[in-house]
GROMACS .gro file of C-alpha atoms in nm:
model
  494
    1MET     CA    1  -1.759   0.213  -1.454
    2VAL     CA    2  -1.386   0.150  -1.427
    3LEU     CA    3  -1.300   0.451  -1.640
    4PHE     CA    4  -1.551   0.665  -1.398
    5ILE     CA    5  -1.371   0.542  -1.081
    6ILE     CA    6  -1.037   0.642  -1.219
    7PHE     CA    7  -1.144   0.973  -1.382
    8CYS     CA    8  -1.391   1.091  -1.126
    9PRO     CA    9  -1.113   1.208  -0.873
   10ILE     CA   10  -0.906   1.361  -1.159
   11VAL     CA   11  -1.193   1.554  -1.307
   12ALA     CA   12  -1.294   1.673  -0.965
   13ALA     CA   13  -0.928   1.784  -0.907
   14ALA     CA   14  -0.946   1.996  -1.214
   15LEU     CA   15  -1.279   2.143  -1.127
   16ILE     CA   16  -1.144   2.244  -0.776
   17ILE     CA   17  -0.866   2.399  -0.948
   18ALA     CA   18  -1.107   2.591  -1.163
   19GLY     CA   19  -1.282   2.743  -0.863
   20LEU     CA   20  -1.533   2.491  -0.730
   21PRO     CA   21  -1.580   2.459  -0.345
   22ALA     CA   22  -1.279   2.237  -0.252
   23ARG     CA   23  -1.414   2.032   0.032
   24LYS     CA   24  -1.773   1.988  -0.101
   25THR     CA   25  -1.649   1.869  -0.450
   26ALA     CA   26  -1.369   1.652  -0.312
   27LEU     CA   27  -1.615   1.484  -0.085
   28ALA     CA   28  -1.875   1.438  -0.327
   29ALA     CA   29  -1.635   1.298  -0.578
   30SER     CA   30  -1.471   1.047  -0.336
   31ALA     CA   31  -1.803   0.942  -0.181
   32LEU     CA   32  -1.948   0.886  -0.560
   33THR     CA   33  -1.614   0.679  -0.648
   34LEU     CA   34  -1.668   0.457  -0.333
   35ALA     CA   35  -2.039   0.396  -0.415
   36THR     CA   36  -1.949   0.308  -0.781
   37THR     CA   37  -1.671   0.071  -0.643
   38LEU     CA   38  -1.929  -0.093  -0.408
   39PHE     CA   39  -2.174  -0.124  -0.694
   40LEU     CA   40  -1.906  -0.317  -0.889
   41LEU     CA   41  -1.823  -0.533  -0.592
   42GLY     CA   42  -2.182  -0.649  -0.606
   43SER     CA   43  -2.164  -0.753  -0.967
   44PHE     CA   44  -1.809  -0.892  -0.934
   45GLN     CA   45  -1.807  -1.254  -1.042
   46GLN     CA   46  -1.586  -1.460  -0.787
   47GLY     CA   47  -1.394  -1.741  -0.904
   48GLN     CA   48  -1.319  -1.590  -1.239
   49ARG     CA   49  -0.951  -1.567  -1.343
   50ASP     CA   50  -0.989  -1.323  -1.634
   51PHE     CA   51  -1.013  -0.933  -1.612
   52GLN     CA   52  -1.381  -0.811  -1.576
   53HIS     CA   53  -1.544  -0.489  -1.691
   54VAL     CA   54  -1.267  -0.448  -1.960
   55THR     CA   55  -1.264  -0.130  -2.167
   56SER     CA   56  -0.994  -0.054  -2.428
   57PHE     CA   57  -0.916   0.233  -2.657
   58THR     CA   58  -0.644   0.214  -2.930
   59ILE     CA   59  -0.371   0.476  -2.887
   60SER     CA   60  -0.111   0.368  -3.117
   61PRO     CA   61  -0.155   0.074  -3.373
   62GLU     CA   62   0.213   0.074  -3.481
   63TRP     CA   63   0.340   0.032  -3.122
   64ASN     CA   64   0.038  -0.184  -3.019
   65LEU     CA   65  -0.045   0.062  -2.761
   66SER     CA   66  -0.388   0.085  -2.612
   67PHE     CA   67  -0.555   0.240  -2.301
   68THR     CA   68  -0.693  -0.075  -2.148
   69THR     CA   69  -0.852  -0.099  -1.807
   70GLY     CA   70  -1.014  -0.389  -1.621
   71LEU     CA   71  -1.033  -0.565  -1.278
   72ASP     CA   72  -0.959  -0.895  -1.168
   73GLY     CA   73  -0.954  -1.003  -0.792
   74LEU     CA   74  -0.618  -0.862  -0.734
   75SER     CA   75  -0.675  -0.511  -0.876
   76PHE     CA   76  -1.021  -0.486  -0.751
   77VAL     CA   77  -0.901  -0.530  -0.379
   78MET     CA   78  -0.661  -0.235  -0.447
   79VAL     CA   79  -0.921  -0.021  -0.629
   80LEU     CA   80  -1.154  -0.077  -0.323
   81LEU     CA   81  -0.873   0.018  -0.067
   82ALA     CA   82  -0.799   0.340  -0.263
   83ALA     CA   83  -1.157   0.446  -0.267
   84ILE     CA   84  -1.207   0.388   0.113
   85VAL     CA   85  -0.888   0.562   0.207
   86THR     CA   86  -0.956   0.856  -0.029
   87LEU     CA   87  -1.295   0.929   0.139
   88ALA     CA   88  -1.141   0.886   0.478
   89ALA     CA   89  -0.846   1.138   0.400
   90VAL     CA   90  -1.069   1.388   0.239
   91TRP     CA   91  -1.310   1.376   0.540
   92PHE     CA   92  -1.042   1.414   0.783
   93THR     CA   93  -0.871   1.711   0.592
   94GLY     CA   94  -1.094   1.996   0.715
   95LYS     CA   95  -1.004   2.343   0.685
   96ILE     CA   96  -0.659   2.431   0.522
   97ASP     CA   97  -0.509   2.776   0.590
   98LYS     CA   98  -0.331   2.828   0.247
   99TYR     CA   99  -0.421   2.732  -0.109
  100GLU     CA  100  -0.699   2.506   0.008
  101ASN     CA  101  -0.819   2.421  -0.354
  102ALA     CA  102  -0.464   2.304  -0.440
  103PHE     CA  103  -0.457   2.081  -0.138
  104TYR     CA  104  -0.763   1.905  -0.205
  105ALA     CA  105  -0.679   1.865  -0.579
  106CYS     CA  106  -0.352   1.707  -0.485
  107LEU     CA  107  -0.534   1.442  -0.265
  108LEU     CA  108  -0.772   1.367  -0.549
  109LEU     CA  109  -0.489   1.340  -0.809
  110ILE     CA  110  -0.300   1.097  -0.570
  111SER     CA  111  -0.637   0.888  -0.554
  112GLY     CA  112  -0.699   0.891  -0.929
  113GLY     CA  113  -0.333   0.803  -1.014
  114ALA     CA  114  -0.306   0.505  -0.789
  115THR     CA  115  -0.647   0.382  -0.905
  116GLY     CA  116  -0.552   0.421  -1.265
  117ALA     CA  117  -0.237   0.231  -1.206
  118PHE     CA  118  -0.423  -0.057  -1.030
  119ALA     CA  119  -0.685  -0.085  -1.295
  120SER     CA  120  -0.460  -0.049  -1.603
  121ILE     CA  121  -0.386  -0.362  -1.800
  122ASP     CA  122  -0.158  -0.180  -2.030
  123LEU     CA  123   0.217  -0.153  -1.906
  124PHE     CA  124   0.253   0.210  -2.037
  125PHE     CA  125  -0.045   0.351  -1.839
  126PHE     CA  126   0.051   0.137  -1.553
  127TYR     CA  127   0.364   0.333  -1.502
  128ALA     CA  128   0.226   0.669  -1.628
  129PHE     CA  129  -0.064   0.687  -1.366
  130HIS     CA  130   0.179   0.606  -1.068
  131GLU     CA  131   0.400   0.903  -1.183
  132LEU     CA  132   0.092   1.120  -1.200
  133ALA     CA  133   0.029   1.040  -0.832
  134LEU     CA  134   0.373   1.095  -0.720
  135ILE     CA  135   0.399   1.467  -0.821
  136PRO     CA  136   0.132   1.585  -0.599
  137THR     CA  137   0.272   1.374  -0.300
  138PHE     CA  138   0.591   1.592  -0.333
  139LEU     CA  139   0.372   1.909  -0.344
  140LEU     CA  140   0.178   1.817  -0.027
  141ILE     CA  141   0.484   1.734   0.183
  142GLY     CA  142   0.687   2.047   0.059
  143ILE     CA  143   0.412   2.305   0.072
  144TRP     CA  144   0.179   2.195   0.361
  145GLY     CA  145   0.414   1.953   0.556
  146SER     CA  146   0.545   2.040   0.912
  147GLY     CA  147   0.885   2.012   1.067
  148ASN     CA  148   1.168   1.974   0.827
  149ARG     CA  149   0.945   1.955   0.533
  150VAL     CA  150   1.159   2.088   0.267
  151ALA     CA  151   1.443   1.838   0.332
  152ALA     CA  152   1.168   1.562   0.362
  153ALA     CA  153   1.013   1.649   0.026
  154TRP     CA  154   1.349   1.655  -0.144
  155LYS     CA  155   1.448   1.332   0.008
  156ILE     CA  156   1.134   1.143  -0.108
  157THR     CA  157   1.154   1.302  -0.439
  158ILE     CA  158   1.525   1.189  -0.501
  159TYR     CA  159   1.456   0.834  -0.369
  160LEU     CA  160   1.110   0.764  -0.560
  161ALA     CA  161   1.269   0.930  -0.876
  162ILE     CA  162   1.564   0.674  -0.864
  163GLY     CA  163   1.311   0.408  -0.800
  164SER     CA  164   1.091   0.504  -1.088
  165PHE     CA  165   1.386   0.542  -1.324
  166ILE     CA  166   1.510   0.194  -1.254
  167LEU     CA  167   1.175   0.049  -1.263
  168LEU     CA  168   1.125   0.226  -1.601
  169ILE     CA  169   1.450   0.052  -1.734
  170GLY     CA  170   1.334  -0.273  -1.603
  171LEU     CA  171   0.974  -0.246  -1.790
  172ILE     CA  172   1.159  -0.129  -2.109
  173LEU     CA  173   1.377  -0.445  -2.102
  174LEU     CA  174   1.070  -0.657  -2.020
  175TYR     CA  175   0.891  -0.541  -2.328
  176GLN     CA  176   1.215  -0.585  -2.540
  177SER     CA  177   1.281  -0.943  -2.410
  178VAL     CA  178   0.966  -1.069  -2.596
  179PRO     CA  179   1.030  -1.162  -2.959
  180VAL     CA  180   0.922  -0.894  -3.195
  181GLY     CA  181   0.621  -1.060  -3.340
  182SER     CA  182   0.477  -1.106  -2.982
  183ARG     CA  183   0.576  -0.754  -2.822
  184SER     CA  184   0.276  -0.566  -2.656
  185PHE     CA  185   0.209  -0.345  -2.390
  186ASP     CA  186  -0.091  -0.541  -2.286
  187ILE     CA  187  -0.012  -0.734  -1.957
  188ARG     CA  188  -0.226  -1.010  -2.082
  189GLU     CA  189  -0.027  -1.073  -2.379
  190LEU     CA  190   0.288  -1.042  -2.196
  191GLN     CA  191   0.174  -1.317  -1.952
  192ALA     CA  192   0.067  -1.551  -2.270
  193ALA     CA  193   0.434  -1.485  -2.401
  194ALA     CA  194   0.600  -1.562  -2.083
  195ALA     CA  195   0.387  -1.893  -2.034
  196MET     CA  196   0.514  -2.021  -2.372
  197GLY     CA  197   0.874  -1.950  -2.267
  198GLN     CA  198   0.943  -1.658  -2.487
  199ILE     CA  199   1.149  -1.482  -2.226
  200SER     CA  200   1.473  -1.658  -2.168
  201ALA     CA  201   1.604  -1.748  -1.796
  202GLU     CA  202   1.891  -1.518  -1.820
  203ALA     CA  203   1.675  -1.226  -1.933
  204GLN     CA  204   1.436  -1.311  -1.638
  205ARG     CA  205   1.725  -1.286  -1.394
  206HIS     CA  206   1.839  -0.937  -1.504
  207ILE     CA  207   1.487  -0.795  -1.542
  208TYR     CA  208   1.352  -0.931  -1.225
  209LEU     CA  209   1.642  -0.767  -1.020
  210LEU     CA  210   1.575  -0.426  -1.184
  211LEU     CA  211   1.194  -0.462  -1.099
  212LEU     CA  212   1.264  -0.580  -0.760
  213ILE     CA  213   1.514  -0.282  -0.676
  214GLY     CA  214   1.275  -0.024  -0.858
  215PHE     CA  215   0.964  -0.145  -0.694
  216GLY     CA  216   1.150  -0.205  -0.372
  217ILE     CA  217   1.257   0.167  -0.343
  218LEU     CA  218   0.904   0.256  -0.397
  219VAL     CA  219   0.767   0.035  -0.126
  220SER     CA  220   1.083   0.110   0.134
  221LEU     CA  221   1.224  -0.218   0.096
  222PHE     CA  222   1.541  -0.253   0.339
  223PRO     CA  223   1.783  -0.082   0.285
  224PHE     CA  224   1.609   0.178   0.070
  225HIS     CA  225   1.363   0.255   0.327
  226THR     CA  226   1.487   0.580   0.494
  227TRP     CA  227   1.287   0.810   0.308
  228ALA     CA  228   0.950   0.682   0.429
  229PRO     CA  229   0.962   0.767   0.808
  230GLU     CA  230   1.082   1.128   0.749
  231ALA     CA  231   0.831   1.183   0.474
  232TYR     CA  232   0.545   1.063   0.664
  233ALA     CA  233   0.632   1.251   0.975
  234ALA     CA  234   0.669   1.580   0.775
  235ALA     CA  235   0.353   1.499   0.550
  236PRO     CA  236   0.015   1.640   0.627
  237ALA     CA  237  -0.197   1.354   0.776
  238PRO     CA  238  -0.424   1.309   0.464
  239ALA     CA  239  -0.120   1.277   0.254
  240ALA     CA  240   0.042   1.029   0.485
  241MET     CA  241  -0.281   0.837   0.484
  242LEU     CA  242  -0.302   0.818   0.107
  243HIS     CA  243   0.067   0.735   0.031
  244ALA     CA  244   0.124   0.501   0.313
  245GLY     CA  245  -0.221   0.337   0.300
  246VAL     CA  246  -0.264   0.320  -0.092
  247LEU     CA  247   0.026   0.461  -0.305
  248LYS     CA  248   0.308   0.264  -0.150
  249LYS     CA  249   0.122  -0.055  -0.229
  250PHE     CA  250   0.182   0.011  -0.604
  251GLY     CA  251   0.532  -0.145  -0.586
  252LEU     CA  252   0.380  -0.457  -0.420
  253TYR     CA  253   0.100  -0.485  -0.662
  254GLY     CA  254   0.363  -0.450  -0.952
  255LEU     CA  255   0.577  -0.738  -0.823
  256LEU     CA  256   0.236  -0.971  -0.801
  257ARG     CA  257   0.116  -0.832  -1.124
  258LEU     CA  258   0.434  -0.855  -1.341
  259ALA     CA  259   0.745  -0.979  -1.170
  260ILE     CA  260   0.610  -1.314  -1.032
  261PRO     CA  261   0.398  -1.434  -1.316
  262LEU     CA  262   0.637  -1.293  -1.609
  263LEU     CA  263   0.973  -1.376  -1.467
  264PRO     CA  264   0.938  -1.687  -1.254
  265GLU     CA  265   1.301  -1.794  -1.314
  266GLY     CA  266   1.421  -1.465  -1.208
  267ALA     CA  267   1.197  -1.466  -0.893
  268ARG     CA  268   1.346  -1.809  -0.809
  269HIS     CA  269   1.703  -1.692  -0.866
  270TRP     CA  270   1.670  -1.392  -0.631
  271THR     CA  271   1.459  -1.553  -0.363
  272SER     CA  272   1.758  -1.568  -0.102
  273LEU     CA  273   1.840  -1.201  -0.149
  274LEU     CA  274   1.462  -1.094  -0.116
  275LEU     CA  275   1.444  -1.301   0.216
  276VAL     CA  276   1.740  -1.151   0.369
  277LEU     CA  277   1.610  -0.798   0.274
  278LEU     CA  278   1.259  -0.845   0.400
  279LEU     CA  279   1.414  -0.965   0.724
  280GLY     CA  280   1.600  -0.645   0.756
  281ASN     CA  281   1.254  -0.468   0.726
  282ILE     CA  282   1.094  -0.697   1.002
  283ILE     CA  283   1.381  -0.720   1.242
  284TYR     CA  284   1.595  -0.424   1.195
  285VAL     CA  285   1.345  -0.171   1.122
  286GLY     CA  286   1.105  -0.304   1.403
  287LEU     CA  287   1.380  -0.267   1.659
  288VAL     CA  288   1.445   0.093   1.525
  289THR     CA  289   1.068   0.150   1.554
  290ILE     CA  290   1.083   0.056   1.934
  291ALA     CA  291   1.337   0.326   1.977
  292GLN     CA  292   1.133   0.608   1.842
  293LYS     CA  293   1.026   0.906   2.086
  294ARG     CA  294   0.773   1.054   1.857
  295LEU     CA  295   0.438   0.926   1.742
  296ASP     CA  296   0.466   1.019   1.386
  297TRP     CA  297   0.811   0.879   1.338
  298MET     CA  298   0.687   0.554   1.514
  299LEU     CA  299   0.418   0.524   1.272
  300GLY     CA  300   0.634   0.586   0.968
  301TYR     CA  301   0.881   0.304   1.070
  302SER     CA  302   0.602   0.061   1.162
  303SER     CA  303   0.457   0.099   0.803
  304VAL     CA  304   0.810   0.026   0.674
  305MET     CA  305   0.835  -0.280   0.906
  306HIS     CA  306   0.511  -0.428   0.799
  307MET     CA  307   0.614  -0.424   0.425
  308GLY     CA  308   0.849  -0.713   0.541
  309TYR     CA  309   0.541  -0.936   0.600
  310ILE     CA  310   0.389  -0.874   0.263
  311PHE     CA  311   0.728  -0.936   0.075
  312LEU     CA  312   0.749  -1.261   0.256
  313GLY     CA  313   0.407  -1.359   0.111
  314ILE     CA  314   0.526  -1.251  -0.240
  315ALA     CA  315   0.870  -1.438  -0.191
  316SER     CA  316   0.673  -1.775  -0.098
  317ALA     CA  317   0.543  -1.784  -0.458
  318SER     CA  318   0.240  -1.999  -0.351
  319VAL     CA  319  -0.127  -1.920  -0.393
  320LEU     CA  320  -0.171  -1.918  -0.016
  321GLY     CA  321   0.116  -1.670   0.068
  322ALA     CA  322   0.053  -1.446  -0.223
  323THR     CA  323  -0.331  -1.431  -0.142
  324GLY     CA  324  -0.234  -1.348   0.228
  325ALA     CA  325   0.007  -1.076   0.090
  326VAL     CA  326  -0.284  -0.896  -0.098
  327VAL     CA  327  -0.526  -0.928   0.216
  328LEU     CA  328  -0.243  -0.766   0.431
  329MET     CA  329  -0.184  -0.503   0.176
  330PHE     CA  330  -0.571  -0.400   0.202
  331ALA     CA  331  -0.557  -0.428   0.592
  332HIS     CA  332  -0.241  -0.244   0.650
  333GLY     CA  333  -0.360   0.024   0.413
  334LEU     CA  334  -0.671   0.081   0.629
  335SER     CA  335  -0.501   0.039   0.981
  336ILE     CA  336  -0.217   0.280   0.893
  337ALA     CA  337  -0.453   0.543   0.735
  338LEU     CA  338  -0.661   0.524   1.067
  339LEU     CA  339  -0.348   0.558   1.294
  340PHE     CA  340  -0.214   0.850   1.068
  341ALA     CA  341  -0.549   1.021   1.090
  342ILE     CA  342  -0.553   1.002   1.465
  343ALA     CA  343  -0.206   1.116   1.497
  344GLY     CA  344  -0.277   1.415   1.275
  345GLU     CA  345  -0.569   1.522   1.492
  346LEU     CA  346  -0.344   1.494   1.797
  347ARG     CA  347  -0.095   1.717   1.616
  348LYS     CA  348  -0.357   1.988   1.559
  349ARG     CA  349  -0.436   1.997   1.926
  350ALA     CA  350  -0.090   1.943   2.105
  351ASP     CA  351   0.122   2.092   1.830
  352THR     CA  352   0.351   1.816   1.908
  353LEU     CA  353   0.381   1.425   1.891
  354LEU     CA  354   0.677   1.368   2.125
  355PHE     CA  355   0.584   1.093   2.369
  356ALA     CA  356   0.732   1.274   2.655
  357GLU     CA  357   0.490   1.561   2.608
  358LEU     CA  358   0.173   1.348   2.574
  359GLY     CA  359   0.005   1.121   2.816
  360GLY     CA  360  -0.337   1.086   2.972
  361LEU     CA  361  -0.527   1.183   2.650
  362GLY     CA  362  -0.777   0.897   2.694
  363LYS     CA  363  -0.945   1.095   2.969
  364LEU     CA  364  -1.019   1.395   2.761
  365MET     CA  365  -1.038   1.201   2.407
  366PRO     CA  366  -1.194   0.874   2.489
  367PHE     CA  367  -1.327   0.824   2.128
  368ALA     CA  368  -0.975   0.898   1.969
  369GLY     CA  369  -0.822   0.673   2.233
  370LEU     CA  370  -1.067   0.385   2.131
  371ALA     CA  371  -1.004   0.440   1.766
  372PHE     CA  372  -0.627   0.446   1.803
  373GLY     CA  373  -0.641   0.144   2.025
  374LEU     CA  374  -0.838  -0.040   1.749
  375GLY     CA  375  -0.585   0.061   1.488
  376ALA     CA  376  -0.306  -0.044   1.701
  377PHE     CA  377  -0.464  -0.392   1.775
  378ALA     CA  378  -0.517  -0.439   1.398
  379ALA     CA  379  -0.164  -0.348   1.315
  380ILE     CA  380  -0.022  -0.592   1.584
  381GLY     CA  381  -0.234  -0.862   1.398
  382LEU     CA  382  -0.481  -0.924   1.671
  383PRO     CA  383  -0.747  -1.195   1.562
  384GLY     CA  384  -1.078  -1.046   1.439
  385PHE     CA  385  -0.903  -0.804   1.232
  386ALA     CA  386  -0.817  -0.835   0.858
  387ASN     CA  387  -0.442  -0.783   0.927
  388PHE     CA  388  -0.455  -1.114   1.134
  389ALA     CA  389  -0.601  -1.300   0.842
  390GLY     CA  390  -0.336  -1.179   0.596
  391GLU     CA  391  -0.043  -1.244   0.827
  392ILE     CA  392  -0.152  -1.591   0.918
  393MET     CA  393  -0.183  -1.687   0.547
  394ILE     CA  394   0.157  -1.548   0.464
  395PHE     CA  395   0.309  -1.742   0.749
  396PHE     CA  396   0.162  -2.067   0.650
  397GLY     CA  397   0.235  -2.001   0.278
  398ALA     CA  398   0.584  -1.936   0.331
  399PHE     CA  399   0.671  -2.212   0.604
  400LYS     CA  400   0.503  -2.471   0.380
  401ASN     CA  401   0.756  -2.407   0.108
  402GLY     CA  402   1.038  -2.603   0.307
  403TRP     CA  403   0.780  -2.855   0.451
  404GLU     CA  404   0.913  -3.142   0.276
  405MET     CA  405   1.281  -3.098   0.350
  406GLU     CA  406   1.458  -3.307   0.599
  407ARG     CA  407   1.593  -3.000   0.778
  408PHE     CA  408   1.484  -2.635   0.801
  409HIS     CA  409   1.471  -2.474   0.475
  410ILE     CA  410   1.546  -2.101   0.419
  411PHE     CA  411   1.179  -2.025   0.396
  412GLN     CA  412   1.105  -2.186   0.736
  413ILE     CA  413   1.393  -2.009   0.894
  414ALA     CA  414   1.272  -1.674   0.749
  415THR     CA  415   0.929  -1.749   0.872
  416VAL     CA  416   1.045  -1.820   1.217
  417LEU     CA  417   1.243  -1.507   1.232
  418GLY     CA  418   0.964  -1.314   1.089
  419LEU     CA  419   0.717  -1.437   1.344
  420TRP     CA  420   0.934  -1.222   1.603
  421GLY     CA  421   0.800  -0.920   1.416
  422VAL     CA  422   0.461  -0.982   1.571
  423VAL     CA  423   0.626  -0.962   1.933
  424ILE     CA  424   0.816  -0.643   1.812
  425SER     CA  425   0.515  -0.474   1.667
  426ALA     CA  426   0.318  -0.549   1.989
  427VAL     CA  427   0.588  -0.379   2.188
  428TYR     CA  428   0.603  -0.040   2.002
  429MET     CA  429   0.233  -0.034   1.925
  430LEU     CA  430   0.119  -0.080   2.310
  431ARG     CA  431   0.413   0.141   2.414
  432ALA     CA  432   0.283   0.422   2.184
  433TYR     CA  433  -0.070   0.374   2.322
  434ARG     CA  434   0.039   0.391   2.679
  435LYS     CA  435   0.255   0.681   2.655
  436THR     CA  436  -0.014   0.874   2.438
  437PHE     CA  437  -0.358   0.793   2.595
  438MET     CA  438  -0.275   0.647   2.932
  439GLY     CA  439  -0.073   0.773   3.250
  440THR     CA  440  -0.079   1.117   3.378
  441LEU     CA  441  -0.231   1.405   3.200
  442HIS     CA  442   0.003   1.686   3.109
  443ALA     CA  443  -0.106   2.028   3.238
  444GLY     CA  444  -0.110   2.174   2.884
  445SER     CA  445  -0.357   1.919   2.776
  446LYS     CA  446  -0.654   2.000   2.984
  447GLU     CA  447  -0.824   2.212   2.719
  448PHE     CA  448  -0.825   1.926   2.448
  449VAL     CA  449  -1.145   1.801   2.301
  450ASP     CA  450  -1.238   1.481   2.141
  451LEU     CA  451  -1.290   1.391   1.776
  452ARG     CA  452  -1.613   1.594   1.669
  453ARG     CA  453  -1.896   1.385   1.554
  454GLY     CA  454  -1.837   1.441   1.188
  455LEU     CA  455  -1.496   1.262   1.206
  456ARG     CA  456  -1.634   0.973   1.379
  457VAL     CA  457  -1.779   0.857   1.027
  458PRO     CA  458  -1.442   0.797   0.848
  459VAL     CA  459  -1.321   0.618   1.169
  460ALA     CA  460  -1.630   0.385   1.164
  461LEU     CA  461  -1.565   0.331   0.793
  462LEU     CA  462  -1.211   0.224   0.840
  463VAL     CA  463  -1.251   0.018   1.161
  464GLY     CA  464  -1.581  -0.138   1.032
  465THR     CA  465  -1.393  -0.271   0.719
  466LEU     CA  466  -1.105  -0.412   0.915
  467ILE     CA  467  -1.343  -0.599   1.135
  468CYS     CA  468  -1.580  -0.715   0.857
  469TYR     CA  469  -1.308  -0.872   0.653
  470GLY     CA  470  -1.134  -0.978   0.961
  471PHE     CA  471  -1.430  -1.206   1.042
  472PHE     CA  472  -1.497  -1.294   0.685
  473PRO     CA  473  -1.170  -1.291   0.495
  474GLN     CA  474  -1.289  -1.584   0.274
  475SER     CA  475  -1.490  -1.323   0.080
  476PHE     CA  476  -1.155  -1.172  -0.021
  477VAL     CA  477  -0.989  -1.501  -0.079
  478ARG     CA  478  -1.241  -1.622  -0.327
  479MET     CA  479  -1.191  -1.301  -0.531
  480ILE     CA  480  -0.802  -1.301  -0.509
  481ALA     CA  481  -0.700  -1.649  -0.538
  482PRO     CA  482  -0.809  -1.718  -0.883
  483ALA     CA  483  -0.587  -1.445  -1.018
  484PHE     CA  484  -0.289  -1.643  -0.907
  485ARG     CA  485  -0.372  -2.006  -0.975
  486THR     CA  486  -0.273  -1.980  -1.330
  487TYR     CA  487   0.100  -1.933  -1.253
  488LEU     CA  488   0.143  -2.034  -0.887
  489SER     CA  489   0.155  -2.370  -0.733
  490ALA     CA  490  -0.172  -2.541  -0.736
  491SER     CA  491  -0.084  -2.760  -0.431
  492LYS     CA  492  -0.061  -2.445  -0.214
  493GLN     CA  493  -0.416  -2.296  -0.262
  494PRO     CA  494  -0.602  -2.169   0.021
   0.00000   0.00000   0.00000
């Protein structure tokens, strides 16, 4: 079933290119993928640390290379996120004026590549599936984007290519750092080698820095963040939904899957650097977000800003903080996908997302206004949404790292400063909502219509999932926490 979840979107993309009806095939494939994922959710054994539903095919015995897939709590949450956002993105796409089949095929390839990366236990395919997902991202922005789409496509291509290259060097060094007899591409065997101390402390420090920079560029870690807002502003709404909501989580997932468990000494050595950079995401990028005058740019910067919270949970190196980071990865993926979807519908009607040319749309588009408001409340971290559950676990997990010190520890200082991000996000989200849906209605907006009934289904899917796991976050915690208990502090379990 895991193989089916990975290859169903990829096979559907190939069939669409071959001539099958684009929208119907894409909807059927994404709905079938989500249904299979939910079926696996029902059979998932909570509390188990090992991978479940493991499938392996030997590729090269000489290199000990196999195509191995499986799911634990961490990877399953990411696969579920990809399935939900893919269905919503395909549903919101609608009619495409040019190369419609290629557009839908690109969306499905992003979904299949992201799912393959999350479900791969083998290091080679973990990297290869992510690269597969990047190529259609560039095409979607460069061909179907808006505004300065060519410049945005080149910028994201250059940034992410450099990040992938640095990441590749780090992964090669990680493979070579293990003694010859223990070398393997299997992540489980690498974790066993690291647990036995076969990776030296000096090697850990060098490799971790490469992985942090490589993954950090892919995640838009400050100061490598400038590609993200421009790319999301130029991208078609479904592409922004999939990349900001799903694919960008690959770097965060990689740090949790590889860097922290395999390179603990390297993670401790570079903790102070990571805390400084993540505060750049939260404080500096947050203030830049307030200054934006366009809705799409504001959402792009807000996505970058919220990555700082997740980095804080990862840096805490505690079960509580890391579990909160995964919950927030899932919640942020849903909320930012919802906000980009509504922004894309507004662009179709108004042909602009300048705050100065919007206003009063809540009178004409009450359902869109309600959906955007719920997405904004979730992004702020309002209690009742899954974002709040993730953020509160991150803050407690990070703050507790310095609890036994006589004076404020660096983690406590970073947590207190990071809390100001909640205030900053409330300012720019509520400001965007007021300027877009409240106030005086512009004369050119009087012909606008609300979201059609068909589009209310993916909105209900995204909002309902956010609220469901906001009220019952423990169902996720029981899945995720066991994946971290083998190598993170047992004294900080949720």
